Every structure is written in C-alpha cells, then in structure tokens.
C-alpha atoms as an extended CHARMM CRD file, in Angstrom:
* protein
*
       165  EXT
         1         1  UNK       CA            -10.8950000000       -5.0430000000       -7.6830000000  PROA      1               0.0000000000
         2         2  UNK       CA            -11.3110000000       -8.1670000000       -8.7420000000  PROA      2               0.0000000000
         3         3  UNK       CA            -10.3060000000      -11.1740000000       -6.0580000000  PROA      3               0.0000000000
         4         4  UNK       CA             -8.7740000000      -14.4570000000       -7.1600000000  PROA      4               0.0000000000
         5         5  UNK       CA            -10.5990000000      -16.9600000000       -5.1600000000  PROA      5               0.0000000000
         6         6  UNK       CA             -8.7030000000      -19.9330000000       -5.6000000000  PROA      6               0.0000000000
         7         7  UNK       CA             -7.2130000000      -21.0800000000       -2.0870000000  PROA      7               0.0000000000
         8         8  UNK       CA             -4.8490000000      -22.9770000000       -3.1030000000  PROA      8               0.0000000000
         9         9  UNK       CA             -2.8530000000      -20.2220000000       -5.4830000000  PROA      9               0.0000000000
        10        10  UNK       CA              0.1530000000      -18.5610000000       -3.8160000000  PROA      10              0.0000000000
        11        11  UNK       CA              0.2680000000      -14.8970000000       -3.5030000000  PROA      11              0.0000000000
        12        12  UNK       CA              2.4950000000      -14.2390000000       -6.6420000000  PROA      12              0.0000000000
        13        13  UNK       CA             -0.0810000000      -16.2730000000       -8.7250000000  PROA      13              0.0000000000
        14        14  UNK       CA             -2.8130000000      -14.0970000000       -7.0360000000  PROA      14              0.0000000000
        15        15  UNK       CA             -0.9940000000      -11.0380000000       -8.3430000000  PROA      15              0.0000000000
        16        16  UNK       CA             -0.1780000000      -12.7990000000      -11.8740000000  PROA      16              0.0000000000
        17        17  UNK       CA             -3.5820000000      -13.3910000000      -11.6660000000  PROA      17              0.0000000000
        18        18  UNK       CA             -4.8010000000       -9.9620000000      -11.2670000000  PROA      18              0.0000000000
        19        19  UNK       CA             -2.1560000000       -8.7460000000      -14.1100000000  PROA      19              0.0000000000
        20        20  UNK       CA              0.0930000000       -7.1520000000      -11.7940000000  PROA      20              0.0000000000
        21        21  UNK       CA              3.9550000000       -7.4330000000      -10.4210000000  PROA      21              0.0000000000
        22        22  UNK       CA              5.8480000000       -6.5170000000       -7.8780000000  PROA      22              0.0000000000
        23        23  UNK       CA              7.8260000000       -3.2480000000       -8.7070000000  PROA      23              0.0000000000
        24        24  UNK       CA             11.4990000000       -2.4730000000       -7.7700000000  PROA      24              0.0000000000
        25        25  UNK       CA             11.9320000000       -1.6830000000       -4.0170000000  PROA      25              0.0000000000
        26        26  UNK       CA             11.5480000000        2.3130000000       -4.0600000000  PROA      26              0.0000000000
        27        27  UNK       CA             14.9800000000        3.7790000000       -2.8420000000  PROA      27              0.0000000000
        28        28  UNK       CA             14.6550000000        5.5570000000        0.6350000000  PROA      28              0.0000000000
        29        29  UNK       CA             14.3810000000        9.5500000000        0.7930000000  PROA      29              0.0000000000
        30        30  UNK       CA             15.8780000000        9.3400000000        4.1360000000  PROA      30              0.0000000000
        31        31  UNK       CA             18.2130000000        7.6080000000        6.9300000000  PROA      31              0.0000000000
        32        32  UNK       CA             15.9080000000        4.4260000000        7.0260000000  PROA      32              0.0000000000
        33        33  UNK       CA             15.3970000000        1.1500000000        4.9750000000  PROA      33              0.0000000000
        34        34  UNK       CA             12.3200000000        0.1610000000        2.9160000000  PROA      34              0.0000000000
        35        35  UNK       CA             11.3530000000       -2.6730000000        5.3110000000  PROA      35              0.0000000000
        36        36  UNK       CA             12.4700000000       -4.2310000000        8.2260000000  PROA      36              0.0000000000
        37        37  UNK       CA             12.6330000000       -7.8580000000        9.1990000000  PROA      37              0.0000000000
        38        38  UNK       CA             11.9460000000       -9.1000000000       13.2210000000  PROA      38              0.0000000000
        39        39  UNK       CA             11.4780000000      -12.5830000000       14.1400000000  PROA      39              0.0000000000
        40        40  UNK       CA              8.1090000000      -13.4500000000       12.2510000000  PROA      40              0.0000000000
        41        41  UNK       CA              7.0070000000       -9.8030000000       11.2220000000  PROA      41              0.0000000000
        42        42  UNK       CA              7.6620000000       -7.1800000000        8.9380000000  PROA      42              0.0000000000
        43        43  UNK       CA              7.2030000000       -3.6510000000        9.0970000000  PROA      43              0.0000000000
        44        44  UNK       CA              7.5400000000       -1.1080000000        5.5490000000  PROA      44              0.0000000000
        45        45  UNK       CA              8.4480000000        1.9690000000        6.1300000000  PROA      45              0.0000000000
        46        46  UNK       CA              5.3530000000        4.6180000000        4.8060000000  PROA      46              0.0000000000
        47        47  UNK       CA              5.4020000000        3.7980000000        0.7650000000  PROA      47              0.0000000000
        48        48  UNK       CA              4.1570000000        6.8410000000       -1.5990000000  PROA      48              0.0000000000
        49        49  UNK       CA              2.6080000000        5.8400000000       -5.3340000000  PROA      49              0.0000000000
        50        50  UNK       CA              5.6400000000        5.5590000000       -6.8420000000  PROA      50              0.0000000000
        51        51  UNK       CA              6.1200000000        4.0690000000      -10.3270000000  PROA      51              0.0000000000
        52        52  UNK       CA              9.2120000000        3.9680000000      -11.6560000000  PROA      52              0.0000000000
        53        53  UNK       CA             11.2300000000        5.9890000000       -8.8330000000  PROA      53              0.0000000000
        54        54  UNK       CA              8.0480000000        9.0370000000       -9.8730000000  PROA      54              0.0000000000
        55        55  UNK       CA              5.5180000000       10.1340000000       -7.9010000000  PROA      55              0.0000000000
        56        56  UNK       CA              2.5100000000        9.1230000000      -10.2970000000  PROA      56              0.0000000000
        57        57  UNK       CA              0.3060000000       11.7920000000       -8.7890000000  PROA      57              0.0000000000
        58        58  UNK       CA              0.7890000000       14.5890000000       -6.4990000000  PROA      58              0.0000000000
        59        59  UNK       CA             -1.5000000000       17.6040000000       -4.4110000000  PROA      59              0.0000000000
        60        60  UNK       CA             -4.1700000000       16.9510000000       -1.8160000000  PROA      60              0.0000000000
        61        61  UNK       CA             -7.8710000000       15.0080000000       -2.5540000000  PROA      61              0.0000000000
        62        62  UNK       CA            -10.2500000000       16.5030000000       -2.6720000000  PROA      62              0.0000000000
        63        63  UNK       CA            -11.3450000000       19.7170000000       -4.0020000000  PROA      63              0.0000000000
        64        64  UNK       CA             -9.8140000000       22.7940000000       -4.4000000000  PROA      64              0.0000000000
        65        65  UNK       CA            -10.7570000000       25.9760000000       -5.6260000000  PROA      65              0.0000000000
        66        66  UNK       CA             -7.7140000000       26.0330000000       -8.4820000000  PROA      66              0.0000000000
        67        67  UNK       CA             -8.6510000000       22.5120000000       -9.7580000000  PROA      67              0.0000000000
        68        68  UNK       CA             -4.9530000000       21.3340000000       -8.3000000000  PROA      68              0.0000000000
        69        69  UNK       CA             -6.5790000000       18.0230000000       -6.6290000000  PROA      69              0.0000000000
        70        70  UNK       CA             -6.1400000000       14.6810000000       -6.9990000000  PROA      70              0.0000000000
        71        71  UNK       CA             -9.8760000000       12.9730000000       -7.4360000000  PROA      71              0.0000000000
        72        72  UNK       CA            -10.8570000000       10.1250000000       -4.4130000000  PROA      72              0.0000000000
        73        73  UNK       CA            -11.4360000000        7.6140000000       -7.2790000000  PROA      73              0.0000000000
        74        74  UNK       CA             -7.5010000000        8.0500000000       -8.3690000000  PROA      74              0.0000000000
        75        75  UNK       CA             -6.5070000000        8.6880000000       -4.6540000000  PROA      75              0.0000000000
        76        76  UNK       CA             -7.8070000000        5.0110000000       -4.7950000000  PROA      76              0.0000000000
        77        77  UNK       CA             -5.6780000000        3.6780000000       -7.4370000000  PROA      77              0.0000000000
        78        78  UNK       CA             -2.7030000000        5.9600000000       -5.9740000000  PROA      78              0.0000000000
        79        79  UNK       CA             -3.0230000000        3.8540000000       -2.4660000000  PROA      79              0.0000000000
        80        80  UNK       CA             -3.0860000000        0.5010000000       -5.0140000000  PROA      80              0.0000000000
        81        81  UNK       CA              0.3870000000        1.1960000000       -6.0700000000  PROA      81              0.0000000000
        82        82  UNK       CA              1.4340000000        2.6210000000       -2.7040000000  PROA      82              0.0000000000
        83        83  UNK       CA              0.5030000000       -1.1410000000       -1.1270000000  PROA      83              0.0000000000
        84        84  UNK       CA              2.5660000000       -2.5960000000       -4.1510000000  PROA      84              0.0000000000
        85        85  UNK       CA              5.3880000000       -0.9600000000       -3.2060000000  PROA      85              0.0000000000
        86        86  UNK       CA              5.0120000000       -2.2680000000        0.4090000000  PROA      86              0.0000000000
        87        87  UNK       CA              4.2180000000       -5.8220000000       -0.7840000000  PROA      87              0.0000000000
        88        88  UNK       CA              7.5960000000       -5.4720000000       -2.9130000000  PROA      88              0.0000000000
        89        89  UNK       CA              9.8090000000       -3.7510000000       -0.0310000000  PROA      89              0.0000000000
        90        90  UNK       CA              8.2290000000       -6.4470000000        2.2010000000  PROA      90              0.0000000000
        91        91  UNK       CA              9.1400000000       -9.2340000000        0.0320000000  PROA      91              0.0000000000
        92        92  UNK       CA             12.3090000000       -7.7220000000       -0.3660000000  PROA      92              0.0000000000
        93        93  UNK       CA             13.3450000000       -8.2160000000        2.9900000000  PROA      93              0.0000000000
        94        94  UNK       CA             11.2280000000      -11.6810000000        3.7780000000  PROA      94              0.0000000000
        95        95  UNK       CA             12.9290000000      -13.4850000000        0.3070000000  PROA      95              0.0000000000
        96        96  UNK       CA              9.9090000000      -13.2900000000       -2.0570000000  PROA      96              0.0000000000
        97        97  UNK       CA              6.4430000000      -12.4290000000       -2.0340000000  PROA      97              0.0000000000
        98        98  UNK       CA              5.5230000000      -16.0770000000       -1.3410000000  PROA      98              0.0000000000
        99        99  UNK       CA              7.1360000000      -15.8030000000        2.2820000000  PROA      99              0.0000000000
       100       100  UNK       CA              4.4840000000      -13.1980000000        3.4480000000  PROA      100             0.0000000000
       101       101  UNK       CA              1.8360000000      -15.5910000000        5.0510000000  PROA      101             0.0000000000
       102       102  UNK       CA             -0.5030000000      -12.4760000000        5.7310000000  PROA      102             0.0000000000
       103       103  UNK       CA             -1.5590000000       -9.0500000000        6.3120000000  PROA      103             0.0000000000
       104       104  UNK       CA             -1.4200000000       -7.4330000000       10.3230000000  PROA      104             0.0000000000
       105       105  UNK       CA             -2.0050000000       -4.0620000000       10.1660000000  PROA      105             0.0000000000
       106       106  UNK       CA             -2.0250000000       -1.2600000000        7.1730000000  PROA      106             0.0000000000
       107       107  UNK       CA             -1.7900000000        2.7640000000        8.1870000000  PROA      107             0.0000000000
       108       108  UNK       CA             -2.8940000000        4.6940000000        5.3720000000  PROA      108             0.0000000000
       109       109  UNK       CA             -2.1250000000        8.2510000000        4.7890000000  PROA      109             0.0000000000
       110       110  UNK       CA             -4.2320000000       10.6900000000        2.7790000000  PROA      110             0.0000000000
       111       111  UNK       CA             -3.0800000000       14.0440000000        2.3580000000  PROA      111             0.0000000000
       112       112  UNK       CA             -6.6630000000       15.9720000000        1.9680000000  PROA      112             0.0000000000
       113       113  UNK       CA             -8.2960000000       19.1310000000        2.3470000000  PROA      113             0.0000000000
       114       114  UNK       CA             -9.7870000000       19.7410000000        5.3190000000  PROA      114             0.0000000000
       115       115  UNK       CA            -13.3800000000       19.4420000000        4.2750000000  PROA      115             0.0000000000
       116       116  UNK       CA            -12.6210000000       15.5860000000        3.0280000000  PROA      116             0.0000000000
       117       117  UNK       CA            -13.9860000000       12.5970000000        5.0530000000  PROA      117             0.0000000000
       118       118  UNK       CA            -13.4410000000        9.9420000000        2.1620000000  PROA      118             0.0000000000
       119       119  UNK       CA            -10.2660000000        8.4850000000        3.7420000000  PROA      119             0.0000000000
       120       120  UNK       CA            -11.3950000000        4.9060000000        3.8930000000  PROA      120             0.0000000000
       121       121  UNK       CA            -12.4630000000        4.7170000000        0.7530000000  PROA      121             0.0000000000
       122       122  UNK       CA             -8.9230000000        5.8700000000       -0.4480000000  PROA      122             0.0000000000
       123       123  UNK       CA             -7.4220000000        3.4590000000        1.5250000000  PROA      123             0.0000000000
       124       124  UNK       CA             -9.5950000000        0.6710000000        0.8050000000  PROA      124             0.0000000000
       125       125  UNK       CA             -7.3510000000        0.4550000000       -2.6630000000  PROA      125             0.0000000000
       126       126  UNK       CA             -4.9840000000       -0.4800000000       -0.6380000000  PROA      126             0.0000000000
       127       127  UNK       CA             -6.9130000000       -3.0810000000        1.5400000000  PROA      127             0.0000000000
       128       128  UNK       CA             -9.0180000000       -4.4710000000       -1.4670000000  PROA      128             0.0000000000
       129       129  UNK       CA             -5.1080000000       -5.2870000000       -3.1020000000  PROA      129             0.0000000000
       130       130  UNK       CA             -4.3240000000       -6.9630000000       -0.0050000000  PROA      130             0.0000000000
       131       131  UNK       CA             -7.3040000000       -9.5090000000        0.7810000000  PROA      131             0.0000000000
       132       132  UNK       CA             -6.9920000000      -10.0230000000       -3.6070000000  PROA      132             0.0000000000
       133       133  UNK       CA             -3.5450000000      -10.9990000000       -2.7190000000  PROA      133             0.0000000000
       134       134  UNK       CA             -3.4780000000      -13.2840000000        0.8920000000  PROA      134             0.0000000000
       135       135  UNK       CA             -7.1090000000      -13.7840000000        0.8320000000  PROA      135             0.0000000000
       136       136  UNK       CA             -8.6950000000      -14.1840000000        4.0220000000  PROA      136             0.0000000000
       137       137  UNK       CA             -4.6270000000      -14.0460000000        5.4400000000  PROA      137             0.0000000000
       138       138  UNK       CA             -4.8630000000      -10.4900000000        3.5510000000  PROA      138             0.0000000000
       139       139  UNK       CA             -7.8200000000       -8.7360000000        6.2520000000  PROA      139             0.0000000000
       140       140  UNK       CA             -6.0660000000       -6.8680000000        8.4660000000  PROA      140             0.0000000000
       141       141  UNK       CA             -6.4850000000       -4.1480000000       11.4870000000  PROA      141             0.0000000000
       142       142  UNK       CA             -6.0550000000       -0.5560000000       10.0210000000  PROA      142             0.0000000000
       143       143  UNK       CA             -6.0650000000        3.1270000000       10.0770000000  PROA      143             0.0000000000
       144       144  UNK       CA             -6.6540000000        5.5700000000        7.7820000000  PROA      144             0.0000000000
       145       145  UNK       CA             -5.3340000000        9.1560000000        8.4960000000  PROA      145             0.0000000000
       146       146  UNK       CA             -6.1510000000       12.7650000000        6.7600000000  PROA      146             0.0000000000
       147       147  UNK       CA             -2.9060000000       14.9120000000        7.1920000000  PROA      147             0.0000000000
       148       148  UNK       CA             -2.7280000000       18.2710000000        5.6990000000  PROA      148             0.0000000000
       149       149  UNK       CA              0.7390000000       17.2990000000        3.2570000000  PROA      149             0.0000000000
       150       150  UNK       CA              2.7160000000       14.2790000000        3.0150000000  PROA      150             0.0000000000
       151       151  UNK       CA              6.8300000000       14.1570000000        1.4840000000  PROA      151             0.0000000000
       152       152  UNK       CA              6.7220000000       15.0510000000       -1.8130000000  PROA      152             0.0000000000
       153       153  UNK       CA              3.4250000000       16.5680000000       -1.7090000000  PROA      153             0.0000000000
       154       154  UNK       CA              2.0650000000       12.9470000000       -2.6100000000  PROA      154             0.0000000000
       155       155  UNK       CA             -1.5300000000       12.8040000000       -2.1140000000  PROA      155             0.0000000000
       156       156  UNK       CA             -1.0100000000        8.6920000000       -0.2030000000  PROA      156             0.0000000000
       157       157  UNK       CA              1.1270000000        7.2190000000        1.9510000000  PROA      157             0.0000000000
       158       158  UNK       CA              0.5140000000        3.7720000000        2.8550000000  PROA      158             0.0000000000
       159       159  UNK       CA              2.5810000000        1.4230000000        5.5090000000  PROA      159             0.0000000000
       160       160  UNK       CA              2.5780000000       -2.3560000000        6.2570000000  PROA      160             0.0000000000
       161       161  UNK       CA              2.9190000000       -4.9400000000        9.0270000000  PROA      161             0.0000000000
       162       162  UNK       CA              2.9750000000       -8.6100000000        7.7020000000  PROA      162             0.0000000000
       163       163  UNK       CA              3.6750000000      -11.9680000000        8.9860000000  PROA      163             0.0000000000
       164       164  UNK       CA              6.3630000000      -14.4210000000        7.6500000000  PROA      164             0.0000000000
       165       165  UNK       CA              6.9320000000      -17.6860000000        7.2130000000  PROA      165             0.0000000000
C-alpha cells in the first residue's frame, strides 16, 4: 500500500490518489442500517468484501485439505475492500468522505481455520487503507478476531468507528 503523504490533500484526493473510489453503500442483509450517525462519531455496521452487491471471495483462510481456502495475501486485499465499503457507508451517513476527520477504532473479522494465527496481517489491509486515507488521523485502536464462519461464508468482515466534523 502505497501512502499519499501530502498533508494538506483531503481524504477523497488521498483515495483519487491511490486510484480508488468509494463504492455504492452495500444494501443491509438484515434489520439494521449501513452506518449510524451520533453526535461526532460514526459507527458501520460489520462490512463483508463486497463489490458490486457480490461477495468477491468466499470460504475460510487458510488451508484446507480440499484446496477450498481463501490465501492470507487475498484475505488482505478482501479486508481492503471490506474498509471501502465502511469508508463509503460512513460517508454515507456523515455527507461525504471529506467529513470523516479520522479513524477510532476498526474490528476486523477473519473467518479462518483453526490452525491460522495470521489475523493481523489480514486486517492490516484494512488499517494500511485507512492511515493511506486520514494519515496520521487514519491510526486507530483495533481488534482483529478469528471466528470459525462469518454471513455469507465471507472469509472478512471488517467494522468502523470514525470521527466527524
């Protein structure tokens, strides 16, 4: 990931900058909403690697003895477009990606088999996007969490607190 280090560039130039967009807000597979507005902060609801309303990926990393895995290097990727989605249902909710004045706290799913230990890493596709994004606004407290499946058998799941302005 490459970082845009120019402080004075919003974050939608950062993302221009890094050849990238915001993507429609993913439609909810539930009784929720994509993101939620209080006061000064903004919490997503848990965002899979969807691209164009698709799951771009699915099965557990790591792996497995019939090949059906998902790689850590594209689990990485897969947790990229996951913390697009969250930017975008974020921005959504805040009125534009330029309103988000930094990153609070990311919780990062992986759905892994149980010998895996790489969840960082996966998430850290995420993280990188953010900090590329906000800069220093972008580092940010976090988890990252093996679970045994997530919805849609998606191999990430990635969720987002950020400030507002």
């Amino acid at each position: 990931m490459t970082v845009v280090t120019t402080d004075a560039a919003t974050p939608s130039q950062r993302l221009a900058a890094l050849g990238l967009t915001l993507p429609a807000v993913p439609q909810p597979a539930g009784a929720y909403v994509p993101a939620r507005r209080h006061g000064e902060l903004v919490w997503t609801a848990g965002q899979l690697p969807l691209v164009d309303g698709v799951l771009a990926e699915t099965g557990p990393v790591g792996a497995v003895a019939d090949g059906g895995s998902v790689p850590a290097e594209r689990a990485t990727d897969l947790a990229r477009i996951c913390a697009l989605n969250a930017l975008a249902a974020a921005a959504a909710v805040a009125g534009g990606l330029d309103a988000l004045t930094g990153v609070v706290k990311v919780v990062g799913f992986v759905a892994s088999v149980p010998a895996f230990t790489g969840q960082p890493a996966v998430i850290n596709g995420a993280s990188d996007l953010f900090v590329a994004v906000f800069g220093d606004a972008g580092r940010h407290a976090r988890s990252a969490v093996g679970v045994s499946v997530l919805p849609l058998n998606a191999p990430v799941e990635v969720e987002l607190v950020v400030t507002v302005s």
